[in-house]
Coordinates of C-alpha atoms and ligand atoms in Angstrom, one line a residue:
M219 CA -48.5 -78.2 -46.7
Y220 CA -46.5 -75.6 -44.8
A221 CA -42.8 -75.0 -44.1
D222 CA -41.1 -73.2 -41.3
I223 CA -38.2 -71.2 -42.7
A224 CA -35.3 -69.6 -40.8
F225 CA -33.3 -66.8 -42.3
P226 CA -29.9 -65.6 -41.3
L227 CA -31.4 -62.7 -39.5
K228 CA -32.1 -61.9 -35.8
L229 CA -35.6 -63.4 -36.3
H230 CA -37.5 -66.5 -35.3
S231 CA -38.5 -68.8 -38.2
L232 CA -41.5 -67.8 -40.4
T233 CA -44.2 -70.0 -42.0
Y234 CA -44.7 -70.3 -45.7
K235 CA -46.9 -72.3 -48.0
I236 CA -45.4 -75.0 -50.2
P237 CA -46.8 -74.5 -53.7
E238 CA -49.4 -77.1 -54.8
G239 CA -47.8 -80.1 -56.5
A240 CA -44.3 -79.2 -55.3
S241 CA -42.3 -81.7 -53.4
T242 CA -42.9 -81.6 -49.6
D243 CA -39.7 -83.4 -48.8
I244 CA -37.7 -80.2 -48.3
E245 CA -36.6 -80.2 -44.7
G246 CA -33.0 -79.1 -44.4
R247 CA -33.1 -77.5 -47.9
I248 CA -32.1 -74.0 -48.9
V249 CA -35.1 -72.1 -50.3
K250 CA -35.9 -68.7 -51.7
A251 CA -38.9 -66.9 -50.2
S252 CA -39.8 -63.2 -49.8
I253 CA -39.5 -61.5 -46.5
G254 CA -40.9 -58.0 -46.2
G255 CA -41.5 -57.9 -49.9
R256 CA -37.9 -58.9 -50.8
P257 CA -36.5 -62.2 -51.9
A258 CA -34.3 -63.9 -49.3
L259 CA -32.6 -67.2 -48.9
G260 CA -33.5 -69.4 -45.9
L261 CA -33.4 -72.9 -44.5
V262 CA -36.5 -75.1 -44.2
V263 CA -36.6 -76.1 -40.5
S264 CA -39.7 -78.2 -40.6
V265 CA -42.7 -79.2 -42.7
S266 CA -46.2 -79.6 -41.4
A267 CA -49.7 -80.2 -42.7
E268 CA -51.3 -77.5 -40.7
P269 CA -49.9 -74.0 -40.2
P270 CA -48.8 -73.3 -36.6
V271 CA -51.0 -70.2 -36.5
A272 CA -54.4 -69.6 -37.9
K273 CA -53.8 -67.1 -40.6
K274 CA -55.7 -66.8 -43.9
K275 CA -52.9 -66.2 -46.2
F276 CA -49.3 -67.4 -46.3
R277 CA -46.7 -66.4 -48.8
E278 CA -45.5 -69.2 -51.0
I279 CA -41.9 -70.6 -51.3
E280 CA -40.5 -69.3 -54.6
E281 CA -37.6 -71.7 -55.2
V282 CA -36.1 -74.8 -53.7
Y283 CA -32.4 -75.6 -53.9
G284 CA -30.3 -78.4 -52.5
R285 CA -29.7 -79.5 -48.9
F286 CA -27.5 -77.4 -46.7
G287 CA -24.5 -79.5 -45.7
S288 CA -25.0 -83.0 -44.4
K289 CA -28.2 -84.6 -42.9
A290 CA -26.7 -83.6 -39.6
A291 CA -26.5 -79.9 -40.4
L292 CA -30.1 -79.0 -39.5
P293 CA -30.1 -80.8 -36.1
L294 CA -26.7 -79.2 -35.4
I295 CA -28.1 -75.7 -36.1
L296 CA -31.1 -76.4 -34.0
W297 CA -28.9 -77.5 -31.1
L298 CA -26.5 -74.5 -31.6
A299 CA -29.4 -72.1 -31.3
D300 CA -31.1 -73.9 -28.3
Y301 CA -27.9 -74.7 -26.3
H302 CA -26.7 -71.1 -26.5
V303 CA -30.1 -69.6 -25.8
S304 CA -30.1 -67.9 -29.2
T305 CA -32.2 -68.0 -32.4
I306 CA -31.9 -70.2 -35.5
G307 CA -31.3 -67.1 -37.5
M308 CA -28.2 -66.3 -35.4
A309 CA -27.1 -69.9 -35.8
L310 CA -27.4 -69.6 -39.6
K311 CA -25.2 -66.5 -39.5
T312 CA -22.5 -68.6 -37.7
C313 CA -22.2 -71.6 -39.9
F314 CA -21.4 -70.6 -43.6
F315 CA -25.1 -70.8 -44.5
E316 CA -25.1 -67.5 -46.4
E317 CA -22.1 -68.5 -48.5
A318 CA -23.6 -71.9 -49.3
A319 CA -27.0 -70.4 -50.1
A320 CA -25.6 -67.8 -52.4
L321 CA -23.6 -70.5 -54.3
M322 CA -26.7 -72.7 -54.7
Q323 CA -28.7 -69.8 -56.0
S324 CA -26.1 -68.8 -58.5
G325 CA -25.9 -72.4 -59.7
L326 CA -22.2 -72.6 -59.1
V327 CA -22.5 -75.8 -57.1
P328 CA -24.8 -78.8 -57.9
S329 CA -28.0 -79.0 -55.8
E330 CA -27.7 -82.7 -55.4
T331 CA -24.6 -84.1 -53.7
D332 CA -23.5 -87.5 -52.8
E333 CA -25.0 -88.4 -49.4
T334 CA -23.8 -91.9 -48.8
Q335 CA -23.4 -92.9 -45.2
A336 CA -20.2 -91.8 -43.5
A337 CA -17.5 -94.4 -43.6
Q338 CA -17.0 -94.8 -39.9
G339 CA -20.7 -94.8 -38.9
F340 CA -20.1 -94.6 -35.2
Y341 CA -19.6 -91.9 -32.6
A342 CA -17.0 -91.8 -29.9
S343 CA -15.1 -88.9 -28.4
M344 CA -11.5 -89.8 -27.6
L345 CA -9.1 -87.7 -25.5
Y346 CA -5.3 -88.0 -25.9
H347 CA -3.0 -86.2 -23.5
A348 CA 0.0 -85.6 -25.7
G349 CA 3.6 -85.1 -24.5
S350 CA 4.1 -82.3 -27.0
T351 CA 2.4 -80.4 -29.8
K352 CA 4.7 -82.3 -32.2
N353 CA 3.2 -85.5 -30.9
E354 CA -0.3 -84.2 -31.3
L355 CA 0.5 -83.5 -34.9
S356 CA 1.9 -87.0 -35.5
L357 CA -1.1 -88.6 -33.8
L358 CA -3.4 -86.9 -36.1
A359 CA -1.3 -87.6 -39.2
D360 CA -0.9 -91.2 -38.4
T361 CA -4.5 -91.7 -37.6
V362 CA -5.8 -90.2 -40.8
S363 CA -3.2 -92.0 -42.8
G364 CA -4.5 -95.2 -41.4
I365 CA -8.1 -94.5 -42.4
K366 CA -7.3 -92.6 -45.6
D367 CA -8.8 -95.1 -48.0
N368 CA -12.0 -95.5 -46.1
S369 CA -12.9 -92.0 -45.1
K370 CA -14.7 -89.1 -46.7
G371 CA -15.0 -85.8 -44.9
I372 CA -12.4 -85.0 -42.3
V373 CA -12.4 -81.8 -40.2
A374 CA -9.2 -80.9 -38.3
L375 CA -9.3 -77.9 -36.0
A376 CA -6.3 -76.0 -34.8
P377 CA -6.3 -73.4 -32.0
E378 CA -3.9 -70.9 -33.6
T379 CA -2.5 -70.1 -37.0
V380 CA 1.0 -71.5 -36.4
R381 CA -0.6 -74.8 -35.4
L382 CA -3.0 -74.6 -38.4
D383 CA -0.1 -74.2 -40.8
Q384 CA 1.5 -77.3 -39.4
I385 CA -1.7 -79.4 -39.5
A386 CA -2.6 -78.1 -43.0
G387 CA 1.0 -79.1 -44.2
A388 CA 0.7 -82.6 -42.8
L389 CA -2.8 -83.1 -44.3
R390 CA -1.7 -81.8 -47.6
A391 CA 1.1 -84.3 -47.7
I392 CA -1.5 -87.1 -47.2
F393 CA -4.5 -85.9 -49.1
G394 CA -3.1 -83.4 -51.7
E395 CA -5.9 -81.5 -53.5
R396 CA -8.6 -82.9 -51.2
L397 CA -7.4 -80.4 -48.6
C398 CA -9.1 -77.0 -48.0
V399 CA -8.0 -74.5 -45.4
L400 CA -10.7 -72.5 -43.7
H401 CA -10.1 -69.8 -41.1
G402 CA -11.6 -66.5 -39.9
R403 CA -9.2 -64.2 -41.7
L404 CA -9.9 -65.4 -45.3
T405 CA -11.1 -62.6 -47.6
K406 CA -14.7 -62.9 -48.7
K407 CA -13.7 -64.1 -52.1
K408 CA -11.3 -66.8 -50.8
R409 CA -14.0 -67.9 -48.3
M410 CA -16.5 -68.3 -51.1
S411 CA -14.2 -70.3 -53.2
A412 CA -13.3 -72.5 -50.2
I413 CA -17.0 -73.2 -49.5
E414 CA -17.6 -73.8 -53.2
R415 CA -14.9 -76.5 -53.3
I416 CA -16.4 -78.1 -50.2
I417 CA -20.0 -78.2 -51.4
S418 CA -19.0 -79.4 -54.9
G419 CA -17.1 -82.2 -53.3
D420 CA -13.7 -81.2 -54.7
A421 CA -12.4 -80.7 -51.2
D422 CA -13.4 -83.0 -48.3
V423 CA -10.5 -82.6 -45.9
I424 CA -10.8 -79.4 -44.0
A425 CA -8.1 -77.9 -41.8
G426 CA -9.2 -74.7 -40.0
T427 CA -9.7 -72.7 -36.9
R428 CA -12.8 -72.7 -34.8
S429 CA -15.5 -71.8 -37.4
A430 CA -14.3 -74.6 -39.7
V431 CA -16.2 -77.0 -37.4
F432 CA -19.2 -75.9 -39.5
A433 CA -17.6 -76.8 -42.9
P434 CA -20.7 -77.7 -45.0
L435 CA -19.5 -81.2 -46.0
S436 CA -22.0 -83.7 -47.2
N437 CA -20.2 -86.5 -45.2
V438 CA -18.1 -86.3 -42.1
S439 CA -16.2 -89.4 -41.0
F440 CA -13.6 -88.0 -38.6
I441 CA -13.2 -84.8 -36.6
S442 CA -10.1 -83.8 -34.7
V443 CA -9.5 -80.9 -32.2
A444 CA -5.9 -80.1 -31.5
G445 CA -5.1 -78.1 -28.3
E446 CA -8.6 -78.8 -27.2
H447 CA -8.1 -76.8 -23.9
S448 CA -7.4 -73.6 -25.8
Q449 CA -9.6 -70.6 -25.1
S450 CA -9.2 -69.5 -28.7
Y451 CA -12.0 -72.0 -29.5
K452 CA -14.4 -69.9 -27.5
G453 CA -15.9 -67.0 -29.4
E454 CA -16.3 -63.4 -28.1
E455 CA -18.9 -62.4 -30.6
G456 CA -22.2 -63.6 -32.0
I457 CA -23.2 -67.0 -30.6
R458 CA -20.6 -67.7 -27.9
Y459 CA -19.9 -71.3 -28.9
N460 CA -16.9 -73.4 -28.0
G461 CA -15.5 -75.0 -31.2
R462 CA -14.4 -78.1 -29.3
D463 CA -17.9 -78.6 -27.8
V464 CA -19.5 -78.1 -31.3
A465 CA -17.0 -80.6 -32.7
V466 CA -18.2 -83.2 -30.1
M467 CA -21.8 -82.5 -30.8
R468 CA -21.3 -82.6 -34.6
G469 CA -19.5 -86.0 -34.2
F470 CA -22.4 -87.3 -32.1
I471 CA -25.0 -86.2 -34.7
E472 CA -23.0 -87.2 -37.7
K473 CA -22.0 -90.6 -36.2
S474 CA -18.4 -89.7 -36.5
P475 CA -15.5 -90.3 -34.1
V476 CA -13.9 -87.2 -32.6
L477 CA -10.3 -87.0 -31.5
L478 CA -9.5 -84.4 -28.8
S479 CA -5.8 -83.8 -28.0
S480 CA -3.8 -81.4 -25.9
V481 CA -0.6 -81.0 -24.1
C482 CA -2.7 -80.0 -21.0
P483 CA -6.3 -81.1 -21.5
S484 CA -9.1 -79.0 -19.9
L485 CA -10.5 -80.1 -16.6
E486 CA -13.9 -80.8 -18.3
S487 CA -12.4 -83.2 -20.8
V488 CA -10.2 -84.9 -18.2
Y489 CA -13.3 -85.4 -16.1
N490 CA -15.2 -86.8 -19.1
S491 CA -12.5 -89.3 -19.8
R492 CA -12.3 -90.3 -16.2
T493 CA -16.0 -90.9 -16.0
G494 CA -15.9 -92.9 -19.3
K495 CA -17.8 -90.4 -21.4
Y496 CA -14.7 -90.0 -23.6
V497 CA -12.3 -92.8 -24.4
A498 CA -9.0 -92.2 -22.6
L499 CA -6.4 -93.0 -25.2
N500 CA -3.6 -92.7 -22.7
A501 CA -5.0 -95.7 -20.7
K502 CA -3.4 -99.1 -21.6
G503 CA -5.7 -101.4 -23.6
F504 CA -8.3 -98.7 -24.3
R505 CA -11.3 -99.8 -26.3
I506 CA -13.2 -97.6 -28.8
K507 CA -16.8 -98.9 -28.6
G508 CA -18.4 -99.3 -32.1
A509 CA -15.2 -98.8 -34.0
G510 CA -14.4 -101.1 -37.0
P511 CA -11.1 -102.9 -37.0
M512 CA -9.5 -100.5 -39.5
F513 CA -10.3 -97.4 -37.4
A514 CA -9.3 -99.0 -34.1
D515 CA -6.0 -100.2 -35.6
A516 CA -5.3 -96.8 -37.0
V517 CA -5.8 -95.1 -33.6
R518 CA -3.9 -97.8 -31.7
S519 CA -0.9 -97.7 -34.0
A520 CA -0.9 -93.9 -34.0
V521 CA -0.8 -94.0 -30.1
E522 CA 1.8 -96.7 -30.0
G523 CA 4.0 -94.7 -32.5
Q524 CA 4.1 -91.7 -30.1
Q525 CA 7.6 -90.6 -29.3
E526 CA 9.0 -90.4 -25.8
V527 CA 9.1 -86.7 -24.7
V528 CA 11.8 -84.9 -22.9
R529 CA 10.8 -81.6 -21.4
P530 CA 12.8 -78.6 -20.1
K531 CA 13.3 -78.3 -16.3
I532 CA 11.0 -75.9 -14.5
E533 CA 12.4 -73.9 -11.7
I534 CA 10.3 -71.8 -9.3
I535 CA 11.9 -68.6 -8.2
N536 CA 10.6 -66.9 -5.1
L537 CA 10.9 -63.2 -5.6
Q538 CA 12.2 -61.7 -2.4
K539 CA 12.6 -58.0 -3.2
R540 CA 10.7 -55.9 -5.7
E541 CA 13.1 -56.8 -8.5
T542 CA 11.8 -57.1 -12.0
I543 CA 14.0 -60.0 -13.0
S544 CA 15.7 -62.3 -10.5
P545 CA 19.5 -62.4 -10.7
A546 CA 19.4 -66.2 -11.3
I547 CA 17.5 -65.6 -14.5
I548 CA 19.8 -62.9 -15.6
K549 CA 22.8 -65.2 -15.0
Q550 CA 21.2 -68.0 -17.0
A551 CA 20.3 -65.7 -19.9
K552 CA 23.8 -64.4 -20.0
N553 CA 25.2 -68.0 -20.2
I554 CA 22.8 -68.8 -23.0
F555 CA 23.7 -65.6 -24.8
S556 CA 27.5 -66.4 -24.6
A557 CA 26.8 -69.8 -26.1
G558 CA 25.0 -68.2 -29.0
G559 CA 21.5 -69.2 -27.8
R560 CA 18.2 -67.3 -27.5
F561 CA 16.2 -66.5 -24.3
L562 CA 12.5 -65.5 -24.0
F563 CA 11.3 -63.2 -21.3
L564 CA 7.6 -63.5 -20.9
V565 CA 5.5 -60.9 -19.2
N566 CA 1.8 -60.5 -19.6
R567 CA 1.6 -56.7 -19.5
Q568 CA 2.2 -54.2 -22.2
G569 CA 3.8 -50.8 -21.5
Y570 CA 6.3 -49.7 -19.0
S571 CA 4.7 -50.5 -15.6
L572 CA 1.9 -49.7 -13.3
I573 CA 2.1 -46.4 -11.4
R574 CA 1.1 -45.4 -7.9
C575 CA 1.3 -42.3 -5.8
D576 CA 3.3 -43.0 -2.6
E577 CA 1.6 -40.2 -0.7
C578 CA -2.1 -41.0 -1.3
G579 CA -2.1 -44.4 -3.0
F580 CA -3.7 -43.0 -6.2
M581 CA -3.6 -45.4 -9.1
P582 CA -4.9 -44.4 -12.6
R583 CA -7.6 -46.8 -13.8
C584 CA -9.4 -47.3 -17.1
G585 CA -12.8 -45.6 -16.9
R586 CA -14.4 -48.4 -18.8
C587 CA -12.6 -51.6 -17.5
L588 CA -11.7 -50.3 -14.0
V589 CA -8.3 -52.1 -14.3
P590 CA -5.1 -50.2 -13.4
M591 CA -3.7 -48.6 -16.5
A592 CA 0.0 -49.1 -17.5
F593 CA 2.3 -46.2 -18.1
T594 CA 4.1 -46.3 -21.4
K595 CA 7.4 -44.4 -21.1
N596 CA 8.0 -43.9 -24.9
N597 CA 5.0 -41.8 -25.6
R598 CA 4.2 -40.8 -22.0
V599 CA 0.6 -42.0 -21.9
L600 CA -1.4 -44.4 -19.8
R601 CA -2.9 -47.3 -21.6
C602 CA -5.5 -49.9 -20.6
G603 CA -4.3 -53.4 -21.3
Y604 CA -7.8 -54.6 -22.0
C605 CA -9.4 -52.1 -24.3
G606 CA -6.5 -50.0 -25.4
E607 CA -7.9 -46.8 -24.1
T608 CA -5.3 -44.1 -23.5
K609 CA -5.0 -41.1 -21.2
P610 CA -2.2 -38.5 -20.9
G611 CA 0.5 -39.5 -18.4
F612 CA 1.5 -37.3 -15.4
S613 CA 4.6 -36.4 -13.4
V614 CA 2.7 -35.3 -10.2
C615 CA -0.2 -37.1 -8.7
P616 CA -3.5 -35.8 -10.1
D617 CA -5.1 -36.2 -6.7
C618 CA -2.7 -34.8 -4.2
K619 CA 0.0 -33.2 -6.4
S620 CA 2.8 -35.2 -4.8
A621 CA 5.7 -36.0 -7.0
K622 CA 6.5 -39.2 -5.2
L623 CA 5.3 -41.7 -7.7
S624 CA 6.5 -45.3 -7.8
F625 CA 6.6 -47.7 -10.7
F626 CA 5.8 -51.3 -10.1
G627 CA 4.4 -54.4 -11.9
A628 CA 6.8 -54.2 -14.9
G629 CA 5.5 -54.5 -18.5
T630 CA 7.3 -55.3 -21.7
E631 CA 8.9 -51.9 -22.0
K632 CA 10.4 -52.0 -18.5
V633 CA 11.6 -55.6 -19.0
K634 CA 13.3 -54.6 -22.3
E635 CA 15.0 -51.7 -20.5
E636 CA 16.2 -54.1 -17.6
V637 CA 17.4 -56.8 -20.0
E638 CA 19.4 -54.3 -22.1
R639 CA 20.8 -52.6 -18.9
L640 CA 21.8 -55.9 -17.3
L641 CA 22.8 -58.0 -20.3
H642 CA 24.3 -55.3 -22.6
A643 CA 22.5 -56.5 -25.7
E644 CA 19.4 -55.5 -27.6
A645 CA 16.0 -57.1 -26.8
L646 CA 13.2 -57.4 -29.3
V647 CA 9.7 -56.8 -28.0
I648 CA 6.9 -58.9 -29.5
E649 CA 3.4 -58.1 -28.4
K650 CA 0.0 -57.6 -30.0
K651 CA -0.6 -53.9 -30.7
H652 CA -4.0 -52.5 -30.1
G653 CA -6.0 -51.6 -33.1
R654 CA -3.7 -53.0 -35.8
A655 CA -3.0 -56.5 -37.0
S656 CA 0.6 -57.4 -36.4
A657 CA 2.5 -58.6 -39.3
G658 CA 4.6 -61.8 -39.0
E659 CA 7.4 -60.5 -36.9
D660 CA 10.7 -62.2 -37.4
M661 CA 12.1 -63.2 -34.0
S662 CA 14.9 -65.5 -35.4
G663 CA 17.6 -62.8 -35.4
S664 CA 17.2 -61.8 -31.7
S665 CA 19.1 -63.3 -28.8
F666 CA 16.7 -61.8 -26.3
V667 CA 12.9 -61.6 -27.0
V668 CA 10.6 -59.8 -24.5
G669 CA 7.0 -60.6 -25.1
T670 CA 3.5 -61.2 -23.9
S671 CA 2.0 -64.7 -24.5
Y672 CA 1.4 -63.5 -28.0
A673 CA 5.1 -64.0 -28.7
R674 CA 4.8 -67.6 -27.5
R675 CA 1.8 -68.2 -29.7
K676 CA 3.8 -66.8 -32.7
S677 CA 6.8 -69.1 -32.1
K678 CA 7.5 -72.5 -33.6
E679 CA 8.5 -75.5 -31.5
Q680 CA 11.8 -75.5 -29.5
V681 CA 13.2 -72.2 -30.9
F682 CA 14.4 -70.8 -27.6
D683 CA 17.2 -72.1 -25.4
G684 CA 15.5 -70.9 -22.2
A685 CA 12.7 -68.8 -20.9
A686 CA 11.4 -67.0 -17.8
Y687 CA 7.8 -66.2 -17.0
L688 CA 8.1 -63.0 -15.0
N689 CA 4.5 -62.4 -13.9
I690 CA 2.7 -65.7 -13.9
D691 CA 1.2 -64.4 -10.6
A692 CA -1.0 -62.1 -12.7
I693 CA -2.8 -65.2 -13.9
V694 CA -2.7 -67.2 -10.7
F695 CA -4.2 -64.4 -8.5
Q696 CA -7.1 -63.7 -10.8
P697 CA -10.5 -64.1 -9.0
D698 CA -11.4 -66.9 -11.4
F699 CA -12.0 -70.6 -10.5
R700 CA -10.0 -71.6 -13.6
A701 CA -6.9 -69.5 -12.6
D702 CA -4.6 -72.4 -11.7
E703 CA -5.8 -74.4 -14.8
K704 CA -5.1 -71.5 -17.0
A705 CA -1.6 -71.0 -15.5
F706 CA -0.8 -74.7 -15.9
Q707 CA -1.9 -74.6 -19.6
E708 CA 0.0 -71.4 -20.2
I709 CA 3.2 -73.0 -18.9
M710 CA 2.7 -76.2 -20.8
E711 CA 2.3 -74.2 -24.0
L712 CA 5.4 -72.3 -23.2
V713 CA 7.2 -75.6 -22.7
Q714 CA 6.6 -76.3 -26.4
V715 CA 8.7 -73.4 -27.7
I716 CA 11.7 -74.2 -25.4
R717 CA 14.5 -76.7 -26.2
P718 CA 14.0 -79.8 -24.1
D719 CA 17.4 -79.8 -22.5
S720 CA 17.1 -76.3 -21.1
K721 CA 15.3 -74.5 -18.3
I722 CA 12.1 -72.5 -17.7
Y723 CA 12.0 -70.1 -14.7
L724 CA 8.8 -69.0 -13.1
Q725 CA 8.9 -66.0 -10.8
T726 CA 6.4 -65.8 -8.1
G727 CA 5.7 -64.0 -4.8
D728 CA 4.1 -67.1 -3.3
A729 CA 6.3 -70.1 -3.9
R730 CA 4.3 -72.3 -1.5
R731 CA 1.3 -72.7 -3.8
P732 CA 0.7 -76.4 -4.6
L733 CA 0.4 -75.6 -8.3
W734 CA 4.2 -74.9 -8.5
N735 CA 5.2 -78.3 -7.2
N736 CA 2.9 -80.1 -9.7
L737 CA 4.3 -77.9 -12.5
R738 CA 7.9 -78.5 -11.5
H739 CA 7.3 -82.3 -11.6
Y740 CA 5.0 -82.2 -14.6
D741 CA 2.7 -84.1 -12.3
F742 CA -0.6 -83.8 -14.2
G743 CA -2.3 -86.6 -12.2
A744 CA -1.8 -84.7 -8.9
F745 CA -2.8 -81.4 -10.5
Y746 CA -6.1 -82.8 -11.9
D747 CA -6.9 -84.6 -8.7
Y748 CA -6.4 -81.4 -6.7
E749 CA -8.3 -79.2 -9.1
L750 CA -11.2 -81.6 -9.4
A751 CA -11.5 -81.9 -5.7
Q752 CA -11.5 -78.1 -5.3
R753 CA -14.1 -77.7 -8.0
K754 CA -16.3 -80.4 -6.5
S755 CA -16.2 -78.9 -3.1
L756 CA -17.1 -75.5 -4.4
G757 CA -19.6 -76.8 -7.0
Y758 CA -17.9 -75.4 -10.0
P759 CA -17.7 -76.9 -13.5
P760 CA -17.4 -79.8 -14.4
F761 CA -19.6 -80.5 -11.3
S762 CA -22.1 -77.8 -12.4
R763 CA -23.0 -75.8 -15.4
T764 CA -22.7 -72.0 -15.7
A765 CA -24.2 -69.4 -17.9
L766 CA -23.3 -65.7 -18.0
L767 CA -26.2 -63.5 -19.1
V768 CA -25.1 -60.1 -20.4
V769 CA -27.4 -57.2 -20.8
K770 CA -26.0 -54.1 -22.7
S771 CA -27.5 -50.9 -23.9
K772 CA -26.1 -48.3 -26.3
S773 CA -28.0 -45.4 -24.8
A774 CA -29.0 -44.5 -21.3
V775 CA -32.2 -46.6 -21.1
P776 CA -34.5 -45.2 -18.3
G777 CA -35.4 -47.9 -15.8
L778 CA -33.0 -50.5 -17.3
Q779 CA -31.6 -51.4 -13.9
E780 CA -35.0 -52.0 -12.4
S781 CA -36.0 -54.1 -15.4
V782 CA -32.9 -56.2 -15.1
Y783 CA -33.5 -56.7 -11.4
S784 CA -37.1 -57.6 -11.8
A785 CA -36.4 -59.9 -14.8
V786 CA -34.0 -61.8 -12.5
S787 CA -36.1 -61.8 -9.3
S788 CA -39.1 -63.3 -11.1
V789 CA -37.2 -66.5 -11.9
S790 CA -36.6 -69.3 -9.5
F791 CA -35.9 -73.0 -10.1
P792 CA -34.8 -75.7 -7.6
G793 CA -31.0 -76.0 -7.6
L794 CA -30.5 -72.7 -9.4
E795 CA -28.0 -70.2 -8.0
I796 CA -28.1 -66.7 -9.3
L797 CA -25.2 -64.3 -8.8
G798 CA -26.0 -60.7 -9.6
P799 CA -27.1 -58.8 -11.4
I800 CA -24.1 -56.6 -11.1
E801 CA -23.5 -53.5 -13.1
R802 CA -20.2 -53.7 -15.0
P803 CA -18.3 -51.1 -17.0
P804 CA -19.5 -51.6 -20.6
S805 CA -17.2 -53.5 -22.9
G806 CA -16.9 -51.8 -26.2
K807 CA -17.0 -48.0 -26.8
A808 CA -20.5 -48.1 -28.3
Y809 CA -22.2 -49.2 -25.0
R810 CA -23.4 -47.1 -22.1
Q811 CA -24.6 -49.6 -19.6
Q812 CA -23.9 -53.3 -18.9
F813 CA -25.2 -55.9 -16.4
H814 CA -23.9 -59.4 -15.7
I815 CA -25.9 -62.2 -14.2
L816 CA -24.1 -65.5 -13.5
L817 CA -26.3 -68.6 -13.3
K818 CA -25.1 -71.9 -11.9
A819 CA -26.9 -75.2 -11.7
K820 CA -26.1 -78.9 -11.7
D821 CA -28.8 -79.6 -14.2
S822 CA -28.2 -78.0 -17.6
R823 CA -31.9 -78.0 -18.5
I824 CA -32.6 -75.8 -15.5
L825 CA -29.9 -73.5 -16.5
H826 CA -31.4 -73.2 -20.0
K827 CA -34.9 -72.7 -18.7
A828 CA -33.7 -70.0 -16.4
S829 CA -31.6 -68.3 -19.0
R830 CA -34.4 -68.3 -21.5
S831 CA -36.9 -66.9 -19.1
I832 CA -34.7 -64.1 -17.9
L833 CA -33.7 -63.1 -21.4
G834 CA -37.4 -63.5 -22.4
N835 CA -38.4 -61.0 -19.7
L836 CA -36.0 -58.5 -21.3
D837 CA -37.1 -59.2 -24.9
G838 CA -38.3 -56.2 -26.9
M839 CA -36.7 -53.5 -24.8
K840 CA -35.5 -50.7 -27.2
D841 CA -31.8 -50.3 -27.6
V842 CA -31.1 -53.2 -25.2
E843 CA -29.1 -56.3 -26.2
A844 CA -29.2 -59.4 -24.1
F845 CA -27.5 -62.7 -24.7
A846 CA -26.3 -65.8 -22.9
D847 CA -22.7 -67.0 -22.8
T848 CA -23.1 -70.7 -22.0
N849 CA -20.1 -72.2 -20.2
P850 CA -18.3 -68.9 -20.1
Y851 CA -14.5 -68.8 -20.1
K852 CA -14.2 -65.3 -18.9
I853 CA -16.3 -64.4 -15.9
Ligands
LIG1122 ZN1 -1.3 -38.7 -4.6
LIG1123 ZN1 -10.0 -50.4 -20.6

C-alpha cells in the first residue's frame, strides 16, 4: 500500500510506501518520512493500493503519529489549497500543522484523542446584524452560555485585539480554564503551549484572531465570527484566505453551526442571508434548520435579550472652502471641551499634508506605489503613506524651481496644528508608525485626539463625546467597487467609540452622494438595496467571483512581460473576463517587477480553472513568484 504525503513546504505531495504489516488506516495522520535524505513530518493525504506513478522504489514511512486535528482537518486543508489555487504544503504552513506535528513527535501530547461526534451535529451559517459591538458580545456570550453543557470545541474569532480581549474575557467568565487565546502575535513558545493545551484537550474553547479558525481541536461544535465584515480577516501574506470564509467552510465540514455578526455586515453576507443561504437572525420567527431544541432556544433567547441601541447623530458637512476643519466642528469640539469631554478628529493620512507646485503642478510621488507622498513638517521629509518610503523635502519645486508651493489634503500633523491653534489646547496624535509596533498608547488623558482609523481601532466603546471624520472622501473616491461599503463600515465602527447622545460630523466635498443620506438615517436597508443593485448591474461580487493573480520577480527577468502576456492570452473560458495584465509598481522592497491580472466570472469553477492554468503557464520560471488572491479585498 502507498500513501501520498504532504509536507509544510512549497511542494506537491510525494508518494511513500507503507511498511509491510503496518496499519493502512492512516489518512489524516501525522507521519515521519525522509525527504531529500532528511527526516520530515508530513500529513497523509490519501492511501492507495497502487502507486500513482510507475516507479521501482519508494521510500517507506518511518513513523506514524496521531491524527491532525479533527476528521474535518484534512478536507479543510484540501479545500484551502484548492480554493486559493495553492498547494497542500502551503496550506499546512497556514494551519498550525508544524506545531502539532512537533508536539506529537516529542510525545508531549497523546496520539489518540477523543473523537466523539460534535454535540450539535448540524451545519448552518447564521447572520446577525447587531446594533452595537456590545450587543455582538452579549449575543455570543448568551448563546454559548445556553449551550455550555452540551458543547465541546468552540472557536470565537475577533477582528482586532481590543475586541479579542473583550471576547476572551466573556468566555473566560463562562468556561474558565477551558479557554485558550490564540493570535498572531504570540511568541513561538506561547503558541506551542497553546497548541499543546488544545491538542491534549485541556482547552477546547478558543478565542482568537483570524488564524485561530485553524485551531486543531478534535471536536468543533460552534464557531463565531465577530465583526464579520472586517478586512482584518483577509490575509496579505501566504495563502490569502479570509478567516470568515474559512470559518463558514469549517462549520460546513465539521457539521457545526457558524454565527456571523457585525454592526455593518458585508454585502456578500447580506446577500447570502437574503437568498436564504444564511439564516437571517434579525428576521422575526427565524428558523435554524437542523438545530436541536437546546441550540435553537439558546440562539432565540440570545437574540431576544438584545438591548435597544441608541446611536449618535450623524451630520454631513459640505466643505465650501479649502478649510481643514469646518467651523461647525470646531464650535462643537469647543463646547465638549468646556464640559470636560473628549473629541476625536479622524483623518486617514499621516504627516502634514500633500504638497503641489502652483506653477507647474508638480506633486512628489512614491517611486514604488505612485501615490502622492505626504510632507512631514517635523523632520522635513516626504513620506509614502503606503510603504513608508521617505525622500528629502524641498522648499522650491524640483521641476521648475518655483517657490510657490501649496499644501493641501491635511494629515494628522496639520490637523493637530489646526486644533491647537483654534482650540488652544494640546492634541494627542495616535497613528500607526511605520516600521515599529506601537505600544498601547494611553488616550484617556487627552481632551483632543487626532488620529487615523488606527486610533479608532485602539479605543474602547463610547469613550469619546464627539467625533469628526475629516477626509472620508479619501475612501469614497477610491476607484474600488467596495468604496461606499468600506466607508459605511468605517463610520459604523466609529459610531461604536462615540457616546450615543452625541454627534459625529462627516466632512465631504460632495454632499449629494446617496451614501450620506443612508448613513445619516442609519438606513441599512436602503444602503444594501442600492449597493446590491449597483453591483448587479455592473456584475461585481456577490453577483460574480473575482480573483487577482499577482506575478512578482525579485530580479529583472528577461522576457517576463512577454511570458505573462502569453500565459494570459492562451487562456479563454466562456463567461470569463480578464482585465490586464497590467504592470504595477512592486509592493515590497525586495521586488523589481510586478504584474496584476484580474479575473472575473459568474461561475467560480471557471475562475479556478482559469487561475490554475495561467499560474501553471508561469510555473517554474526562475526568480518568479506567482499566486492567486481569491475574492481580493484590495484591487
Ligand atoms: Zn513647479
Ligand atoms: Zn510607497
